[in-house]
Coordinates of C-alpha atoms in Angstrom, one line a residue:
M60 CA -46.4 112.0 136.0
I61 CA -47.4 108.4 136.0
I62 CA -49.0 106.5 133.4
I63 CA -51.9 105.4 135.9
P64 CA -52.8 102.0 132.8
L65 CA -48.4 100.9 133.6
F66 CA -49.1 102.0 137.4
L67 CA -52.1 98.9 137.6
T68 CA -50.0 96.5 136.1
N69 CA -47.6 96.3 138.8
F70 CA -50.3 94.4 141.0
K71 CA -52.0 92.7 138.3
Y72 CA -51.5 89.5 140.1
T73 CA -52.5 90.6 143.6
N74 CA -56.5 91.0 145.1
F75 CA -56.3 95.0 145.7
D76 CA -59.8 96.5 145.1
M77 CA -58.3 98.3 142.6
D78 CA -61.1 101.3 142.5
K79 CA -60.0 101.7 146.3
L80 CA -56.0 102.2 145.3
T81 CA -54.8 105.9 145.9
F82 CA -50.9 106.9 145.7
R83 CA -48.1 109.6 145.7
Q84 CA -45.3 110.0 144.7
K85 CA -42.2 111.6 146.0
G86 CA -38.7 111.1 143.9
I87 CA -38.6 107.4 142.5
V88 CA -40.6 106.0 145.3
I89 CA -44.5 105.9 145.0
Y90 CA -46.4 105.3 148.2
V91 CA -49.8 103.2 147.8
D92 CA -53.0 102.4 150.0
A93 CA -54.1 99.4 149.0
Y94 CA -57.3 97.3 150.5
Y95 CA -58.1 93.7 149.0
L96 CA -61.3 92.1 147.8
P97 CA -63.4 90.7 150.3
S98 CA -61.8 86.8 150.4
I99 CA -63.7 85.9 153.5
S100 CA -67.2 85.4 154.2
N101 CA -67.5 82.0 156.5
C102 CA -65.8 81.8 160.4
P103 CA -63.2 79.1 160.0
I104 CA -63.6 78.3 163.2
C105 CA -67.6 77.8 163.5
N106 CA -68.1 78.4 159.9
N107 CA -70.8 80.9 160.2
N108 CA -71.6 83.6 158.0
K109 CA -72.3 86.2 160.1
L110 CA -69.6 88.3 160.7
W111 CA -68.6 91.9 161.5
K112 CA -66.1 93.8 160.1
I113 CA -63.8 95.2 163.3
G114 CA -61.2 97.5 161.3
Y115 CA -57.8 97.2 160.1
R116 CA -54.1 96.2 160.5
V117 CA -51.9 97.6 158.5
K118 CA -48.6 96.6 156.9
T119 CA -46.3 98.1 155.3
V120 CA -44.8 96.1 152.3
K121 CA -41.8 97.7 149.7
H122 CA -42.2 96.4 145.9
C123 CA -39.7 96.6 143.9
T124 CA -40.3 94.4 141.0
N125 CA -40.4 97.7 138.4
Y126 CA -36.7 98.0 139.0
T127 CA -37.5 101.8 138.3
W128 CA -39.9 102.8 141.0
I129 CA -40.3 101.6 144.2
Y130 CA -43.4 100.9 145.9
I131 CA -44.1 101.4 149.7
V132 CA -47.7 99.8 149.7
S133 CA -50.1 99.8 153.0
C134 CA -51.7 97.1 153.4
H135 CA -54.8 97.3 154.9
I136 CA -55.8 94.1 156.4
Q137 CA -59.3 93.4 157.3
R138 CA -60.0 92.3 160.6
Y139 CA -63.2 90.7 161.4
E140 CA -65.4 89.1 164.7
C141 CA -67.2 86.6 164.6
K142 CA -71.1 87.2 165.4
T143 CA -71.6 83.6 167.0
C144 CA -68.2 82.6 168.6
R145 CA -66.9 86.0 168.8
S146 CA -63.7 84.8 167.4
R147 CA -61.6 86.8 165.9
F148 CA -59.3 86.8 162.7
F149 CA -58.0 88.5 159.7
E150 CA -58.4 88.2 155.9
E151 CA -55.3 86.4 153.8
D152 CA -52.4 88.7 153.5
T153 CA -52.2 87.6 149.5
F154 CA -49.8 90.4 148.9
S155 CA -46.6 89.4 150.8
F156 CA -46.1 86.4 153.4
Y157 CA -46.8 86.5 156.7
N158 CA -44.3 88.7 158.8
E159 CA -42.2 89.7 155.6
R160 CA -42.2 92.6 154.3
I161 CA -41.4 92.7 151.1
S162 CA -44.4 91.7 148.4
K163 CA -44.2 87.8 147.4
E164 CA -43.6 89.2 144.0
T165 CA -40.2 90.8 144.7
V166 CA -38.8 88.1 146.8
F167 CA -39.6 85.3 143.7
A168 CA -38.0 88.1 141.4
I169 CA -35.3 88.2 143.5
L170 CA -34.4 84.7 144.0
D171 CA -35.1 83.9 140.0
H172 CA -32.3 86.6 139.6
L173 CA -30.0 84.3 142.1
K174 CA -29.9 81.4 140.0
L175 CA -27.7 83.5 137.4
S176 CA -23.9 82.2 138.4
N177 CA -22.8 85.8 137.0
E178 CA -25.1 87.5 139.4
T179 CA -24.3 88.8 143.5
F180 CA -25.7 90.0 146.1
E181 CA -24.3 93.1 145.7
S182 CA -25.6 93.6 142.0
V183 CA -29.4 92.3 143.1
A184 CA -29.5 94.9 145.8
K185 CA -29.0 97.3 143.3
T186 CA -31.3 96.2 140.9
F187 CA -34.1 95.7 143.6
H188 CA -33.5 99.2 145.5
L189 CA -32.8 97.3 149.0
T190 CA -29.5 96.4 150.7
R191 CA -27.1 93.4 150.5
Q192 CA -28.0 92.1 153.7
E193 CA -31.7 92.3 152.9
I194 CA -30.7 89.9 149.9
I195 CA -29.1 87.5 151.8
Y196 CA -31.6 87.8 154.9
L197 CA -34.2 87.2 152.2
F198 CA -31.8 84.3 150.3
D199 CA -31.0 82.7 153.6
K200 CA -34.8 82.4 154.8
Y201 CA -36.1 80.9 151.9
V202 CA -33.4 79.1 149.8
D203 CA -31.9 76.0 152.2
Y204 CA -31.1 72.9 150.4
T205 CA -31.6 69.1 151.4
P206 CA -30.1 66.3 149.4
P207 CA -32.4 64.0 147.9
S208 CA -33.3 60.7 150.0
T209 CA -31.9 58.3 147.3
L210 CA -27.8 58.6 145.8
P211 CA -27.4 58.9 142.1
I212 CA -27.1 55.9 140.2
I213 CA -24.4 56.7 139.1
M214 CA -22.1 59.7 141.0
S215 CA -19.0 61.6 140.3
W216 CA -16.8 63.0 143.2
D217 CA -14.5 65.9 143.2
E218 CA -12.7 69.1 145.2
K219 CA -12.7 72.7 144.7
S220 CA -10.3 74.5 146.2
V221 CA -11.4 77.6 148.3
T222 CA -10.5 80.5 150.6
K223 CA -9.6 79.5 153.9
R224 CA -12.2 82.4 155.5
M225 CA -15.1 79.6 154.2
T226 CA -13.7 76.4 155.7
D227 CA -10.8 75.3 157.9
K228 CA -9.9 72.9 154.7
P229 CA -8.7 74.1 151.8
Y230 CA -11.2 71.8 149.5
I231 CA -14.9 71.3 149.5
F232 CA -15.9 68.0 148.3
I233 CA -18.5 67.5 145.7
I234 CA -20.8 64.9 144.9
V235 CA -22.7 65.3 140.8
D236 CA -25.5 63.4 139.7
F237 CA -24.1 62.2 136.5
L238 CA -27.0 61.2 134.4
N239 CA -29.0 64.7 134.9
N240 CA -25.6 66.7 135.8
K241 CA -26.8 68.4 138.7
I242 CA -25.2 68.9 142.1
Y243 CA -26.6 65.9 145.3
D244 CA -24.3 67.9 147.8
I245 CA -21.5 70.3 148.7
L246 CA -20.0 69.2 151.9
A247 CA -16.7 71.0 153.9
N248 CA -14.0 69.4 153.2
R249 CA -12.7 66.4 151.5
H250 CA -10.5 64.9 154.4
K251 CA -11.4 60.6 154.5
N252 CA -12.8 60.9 157.9
Y253 CA -15.1 63.8 157.5
L254 CA -16.4 62.1 154.1
T255 CA -16.5 58.7 156.6
S256 CA -18.4 60.0 158.7
Y257 CA -20.9 61.6 155.6
F258 CA -21.7 58.3 154.3
S259 CA -22.0 55.7 156.8
R260 CA -25.1 58.0 158.1
I261 CA -26.7 56.7 154.8
S262 CA -28.3 53.2 155.0
L263 CA -26.4 50.5 153.0
D264 CA -29.5 49.3 151.1
I265 CA -29.3 52.8 149.6
R266 CA -25.8 52.6 149.0
N267 CA -25.8 49.5 147.1
K268 CA -27.8 50.7 144.6
V269 CA -25.4 53.6 143.3
K270 CA -23.7 51.7 140.0
Y271 CA -20.8 53.5 139.6
I272 CA -18.6 56.0 140.7
T273 CA -16.1 58.2 139.0
I274 CA -13.5 60.1 140.8
D275 CA -9.6 61.0 139.9
M276 CA -6.7 59.6 141.3
W277 CA -7.3 60.5 145.3
E278 CA -6.6 57.1 147.3
S279 CA -9.0 58.6 149.9
Y280 CA -12.0 58.4 147.3
L281 CA -10.9 54.8 146.1
D282 CA -10.6 53.8 149.6
L283 CA -14.0 55.2 150.7
A284 CA -15.8 53.9 147.2
R285 CA -14.7 50.1 148.0
I286 CA -15.9 50.4 151.7
Y287 CA -18.8 52.5 151.5
F288 CA -20.5 51.2 148.0
P289 CA -19.3 47.7 147.5
K290 CA -21.4 47.3 144.8
A291 CA -20.0 50.5 142.6
K292 CA -17.5 49.8 139.8
V293 CA -15.1 52.6 140.0
A294 CA -13.9 54.3 137.4
I295 CA -10.6 57.2 136.7
D296 CA -12.2 60.5 135.1
S297 CA -9.5 60.0 131.6
F298 CA -9.6 64.2 131.6
H299 CA -6.5 63.1 134.9
V300 CA -5.1 60.4 133.4
I301 CA -3.8 62.8 130.6
K302 CA -3.1 65.8 132.6
N303 CA -0.6 63.1 134.2
I304 CA 0.4 61.8 130.9
S305 CA 0.6 66.0 129.4
T306 CA 2.6 66.5 133.0
A307 CA 5.0 64.7 132.1
L308 CA 5.7 65.4 128.0
D309 CA 5.8 68.9 129.4
T310 CA 8.6 67.9 132.1
V311 CA 10.6 66.1 129.3
R312 CA 10.0 69.5 127.4
K313 CA 11.3 72.0 130.0
Q314 CA 14.9 69.5 130.7
V315 CA 15.7 69.9 126.7
M316 CA 14.8 73.4 127.1
N317 CA 17.2 74.2 129.6
K318 CA 19.9 72.3 128.4
Y319 CA 20.3 76.1 125.5
N320 CA 19.9 78.4 128.1
N321 CA 22.6 80.7 127.8
G322 CA 21.5 82.8 130.4
A323 CA 20.3 85.6 129.2
S324 CA 17.3 87.7 130.5
E325 CA 15.2 88.5 127.3
I326 CA 14.0 85.0 125.8
E327 CA 14.9 87.0 122.2
N328 CA 18.2 86.8 122.9
N329 CA 18.5 83.1 124.2
H330 CA 18.9 80.7 122.5
E331 CA 16.8 79.6 119.5
Y332 CA 15.7 76.3 120.5
Y333 CA 15.7 77.6 124.4
Y334 CA 13.3 80.3 122.8
I335 CA 11.1 77.8 120.5
L336 CA 10.6 75.6 123.3
K337 CA 9.6 78.1 126.1
K338 CA 7.3 80.5 123.4
F339 CA 5.4 77.6 121.9
K340 CA 5.4 75.6 124.2
Y341 CA 1.6 75.2 124.0
V342 CA 1.7 73.5 120.4
L343 CA 3.0 70.2 121.9
L344 CA -0.5 70.0 123.9
S345 CA -2.9 71.0 121.5
E346 CA -4.9 68.8 119.1
F347 CA -3.8 68.9 115.4
D348 CA -6.9 70.5 114.6
N349 CA -6.5 73.2 116.6
L350 CA -4.0 74.8 115.3
S351 CA -4.1 77.3 112.8
S352 CA -2.0 77.2 109.6
N353 CA -2.5 80.9 109.0
K354 CA 1.3 81.9 108.4
F355 CA 3.3 84.7 110.6
Y356 CA 6.5 86.4 110.2
N357 CA 9.0 85.4 113.6
R358 CA 11.9 88.0 113.8
K359 CA 13.9 85.5 116.2
L360 CA 13.8 82.5 113.3
H361 CA 14.0 84.9 110.7
G362 CA 11.1 83.5 108.5
W363 CA 7.4 82.7 107.8
Y364 CA 6.0 80.1 109.7
D365 CA 2.8 78.4 110.9
K366 CA 1.7 76.4 114.0
H367 CA 2.3 72.8 112.4
S368 CA 5.5 74.0 111.1
I369 CA 6.6 74.9 114.8
R370 CA 5.6 71.8 116.2
K371 CA 8.4 69.8 113.7
I372 CA 11.0 72.0 114.2
I373 CA 10.6 70.9 118.3
L374 CA 9.9 67.9 118.0
N375 CA 13.4 67.3 115.7
I376 CA 15.1 69.0 118.3
D377 CA 16.0 66.2 120.3
P378 CA 14.8 62.8 120.0
K379 CA 13.7 62.2 123.7
L380 CA 11.4 64.8 123.9
K381 CA 9.9 63.4 120.0
L382 CA 9.3 60.0 121.6
A383 CA 7.6 61.8 124.7
Y384 CA 5.3 63.6 122.3
E385 CA 4.8 60.4 120.3
L386 CA 4.0 58.2 123.4
Y387 CA 1.2 61.0 124.6
L388 CA -0.1 61.1 121.3
K389 CA -0.3 57.1 121.8
Y390 CA -2.1 57.4 124.7
I391 CA -4.8 60.3 123.5
E392 CA -5.5 58.1 120.2
F393 CA -6.1 55.1 122.9
N394 CA -8.4 57.3 124.9
M395 CA -10.6 58.8 122.2
T396 CA -10.6 55.0 119.9
S397 CA -11.1 52.3 122.2
S398 CA -13.6 50.8 123.3
Y399 CA -14.3 49.1 127.1
E400 CA -13.5 45.6 125.3
K401 CA -10.2 46.0 123.5
A402 CA -8.9 48.1 126.1
C403 CA -7.8 46.0 128.3
E404 CA -5.4 44.7 125.9
E405 CA -4.3 47.9 124.4
I406 CA -3.9 49.2 128.1
E407 CA -1.2 46.5 128.5
E408 CA 1.0 47.8 125.1
I409 CA 0.8 51.2 126.2
I410 CA 2.3 50.6 130.1
E411 CA 4.9 48.6 128.0
S412 CA 5.8 51.2 125.8
F413 CA 6.0 54.0 128.6
F414 CA 8.3 51.2 130.7
C415 CA 10.7 50.7 127.5
S416 CA 10.7 54.1 127.1
G417 CA 13.9 55.1 129.2
I418 CA 12.3 58.1 130.1
K419 CA 11.8 58.4 133.6
Q420 CA 8.6 60.5 134.0
F421 CA 6.7 58.4 131.3
I422 CA 8.2 55.0 133.4
D423 CA 6.4 56.8 136.2
I424 CA 3.3 56.9 134.4
A425 CA 3.7 53.6 133.9
K426 CA 3.8 52.8 137.2
T427 CA 0.9 54.9 137.8
L428 CA -1.4 53.0 134.4
S429 CA -0.6 49.6 136.4
H430 CA -2.0 51.0 139.6
W431 CA -5.0 52.8 138.6
K432 CA -5.7 50.1 135.4
E433 CA -9.1 48.4 136.6
Y434 CA -10.7 51.6 137.2
I435 CA -9.0 53.3 133.9
L436 CA -10.8 50.9 132.1
N437 CA -14.2 51.2 134.0
S438 CA -13.8 54.7 132.3
F439 CA -14.2 53.1 129.1
I440 CA -17.7 51.8 130.0
R441 CA -20.9 53.5 128.0
V442 CA -24.2 54.4 129.8
E443 CA -27.4 55.9 128.9
S444 CA -28.1 59.3 129.3
A445 CA -31.2 60.4 131.1
D446 CA -32.8 60.2 128.1
K447 CA -32.2 57.6 127.0
K448 CA -31.1 58.4 123.4
T449 CA -27.4 58.5 123.3
Q450 CA -24.6 56.9 125.5
R451 CA -21.9 58.7 126.9
R452 CA -18.6 57.6 128.9
L453 CA -18.0 57.6 132.7
S454 CA -16.1 60.6 133.6
N455 CA -15.9 63.6 135.5
G456 CA -16.9 65.7 132.5
P457 CA -20.4 67.3 134.5
I458 CA -18.2 68.3 137.5
E459 CA -15.9 70.0 135.2
G460 CA -18.2 72.0 133.9
I461 CA -19.6 72.6 137.2
N462 CA -16.7 73.6 138.7
S463 CA -16.3 76.6 136.3
I464 CA -19.7 77.7 137.4
I465 CA -18.7 77.3 141.1
E466 CA -15.5 79.5 140.2
K467 CA -17.7 82.2 138.6
I468 CA -20.0 82.7 141.8
N469 CA -17.3 82.6 144.6
V470 CA -15.1 85.4 143.0
N471 CA -18.3 87.5 141.9
G472 CA -18.8 87.0 145.2
N473 CA -15.5 88.6 146.2
G474 CA -15.2 84.9 148.0
Y475 CA -17.8 83.8 150.5
T476 CA -17.1 83.6 154.4
N477 CA -20.2 81.5 154.7
F478 CA -19.9 78.0 153.8
F479 CA -23.2 76.6 154.0
R480 CA -24.5 80.1 151.9
F481 CA -22.2 79.7 149.5
R482 CA -23.1 75.7 149.7
N483 CA -26.6 76.7 148.7
R484 CA -25.9 79.8 146.4
I485 CA -24.4 77.1 144.2
I486 CA -26.6 74.7 144.0
F487 CA -29.4 76.6 143.9
S488 CA -28.2 78.2 140.5
I489 CA -27.1 75.2 139.2
N490 CA -29.9 72.5 139.5
K491 CA -32.1 75.5 139.2
N492 CA -35.1 73.3 140.4
V493 CA -34.2 73.5 144.2
P494 CA -37.5 74.1 146.3
I495 CA -38.2 77.5 148.1
K496 CA -39.1 76.7 151.5
F497 CA -42.0 78.9 153.4
K498 CA -41.0 79.8 156.4
K499 CA -43.1 81.4 158.9

């Protein structure tokens, strides 16, 4: 049996006449007959207060905010006729939107659930006792993001790989408002011609207000920034620079490791140096403080070790590897401690040491650093945060966090096939304040 007061709380935000509510239960479904409290006293056409009541229009609405019960509400919407001008009209339906068969509260509750990146259309459908297609229909109807008319002062550009079922290109292009950690827009691909068409539609006056753009080392992004944002400074995200250097270090590790490969099918039966370089490769790229000092016994090495002692063994295997590691650390320290004022001189020293190392991979990195030097130096510029309480270096940091949410939405949704629905879902989840469009 249903407790009446609890039942009534499911309609506390309506203007139903509670004294006239009747209901009957069949399983988890509760059928409700509802009438509205009078809300019209004058004719909307002639403003006369002499009205006739001429019956009801009955509208059946599903109300699912309780999660346990499904309410099928027959809303009796009063019809009126004006005695003066003979116009006919209905009282306002406050329980559901025009031409909608799901209550307003249910729509809002569904959209609140879809703000959570771990929710899927399927999981929300189960929660609200609806079909997946009904949830998709509601989302598409009420969420259709339009970017602001002005561009962010600081933009971050990046790409994200997606399934080819969604777009005909392997990457989507993401524009993020650096200061507010919000997505400005997501485009279907990162092709230069496509981005050219997009940015050329924005007036030069608006584009000239952009002060900084952060990118990775993708030449097309740099070309676009120079052409369409002539007053903006371009900064290369430090994460991508370090990623290239760590890849160079790892290549040297593999070269040294393969010199000791005796062809054994099991790593434990291979040469001791091959074993340690393969099994503990991560210790070279881990920060010192992130390595545990806890000791463990290793049967292959016949002793007790911690991660720091393992790194010492690795660096003593080959002088080339040790030098590569020292160069890697040198850049890490430079990236962490330098300032915009000092970085120009310090990066020249690093480039020189990379060139003089005799290690091909680091000579290639030196060429890369020389080519992108101006934009790497710009990454040391610090700007005030949105609340003006702290300062932050220019980077693609906000995008990296957003990319993890995008991946979660994509994976949980078992791969989207509709790009615009995927775009709207991402922005709706991340930006939080995306307005809901009430369409008739």
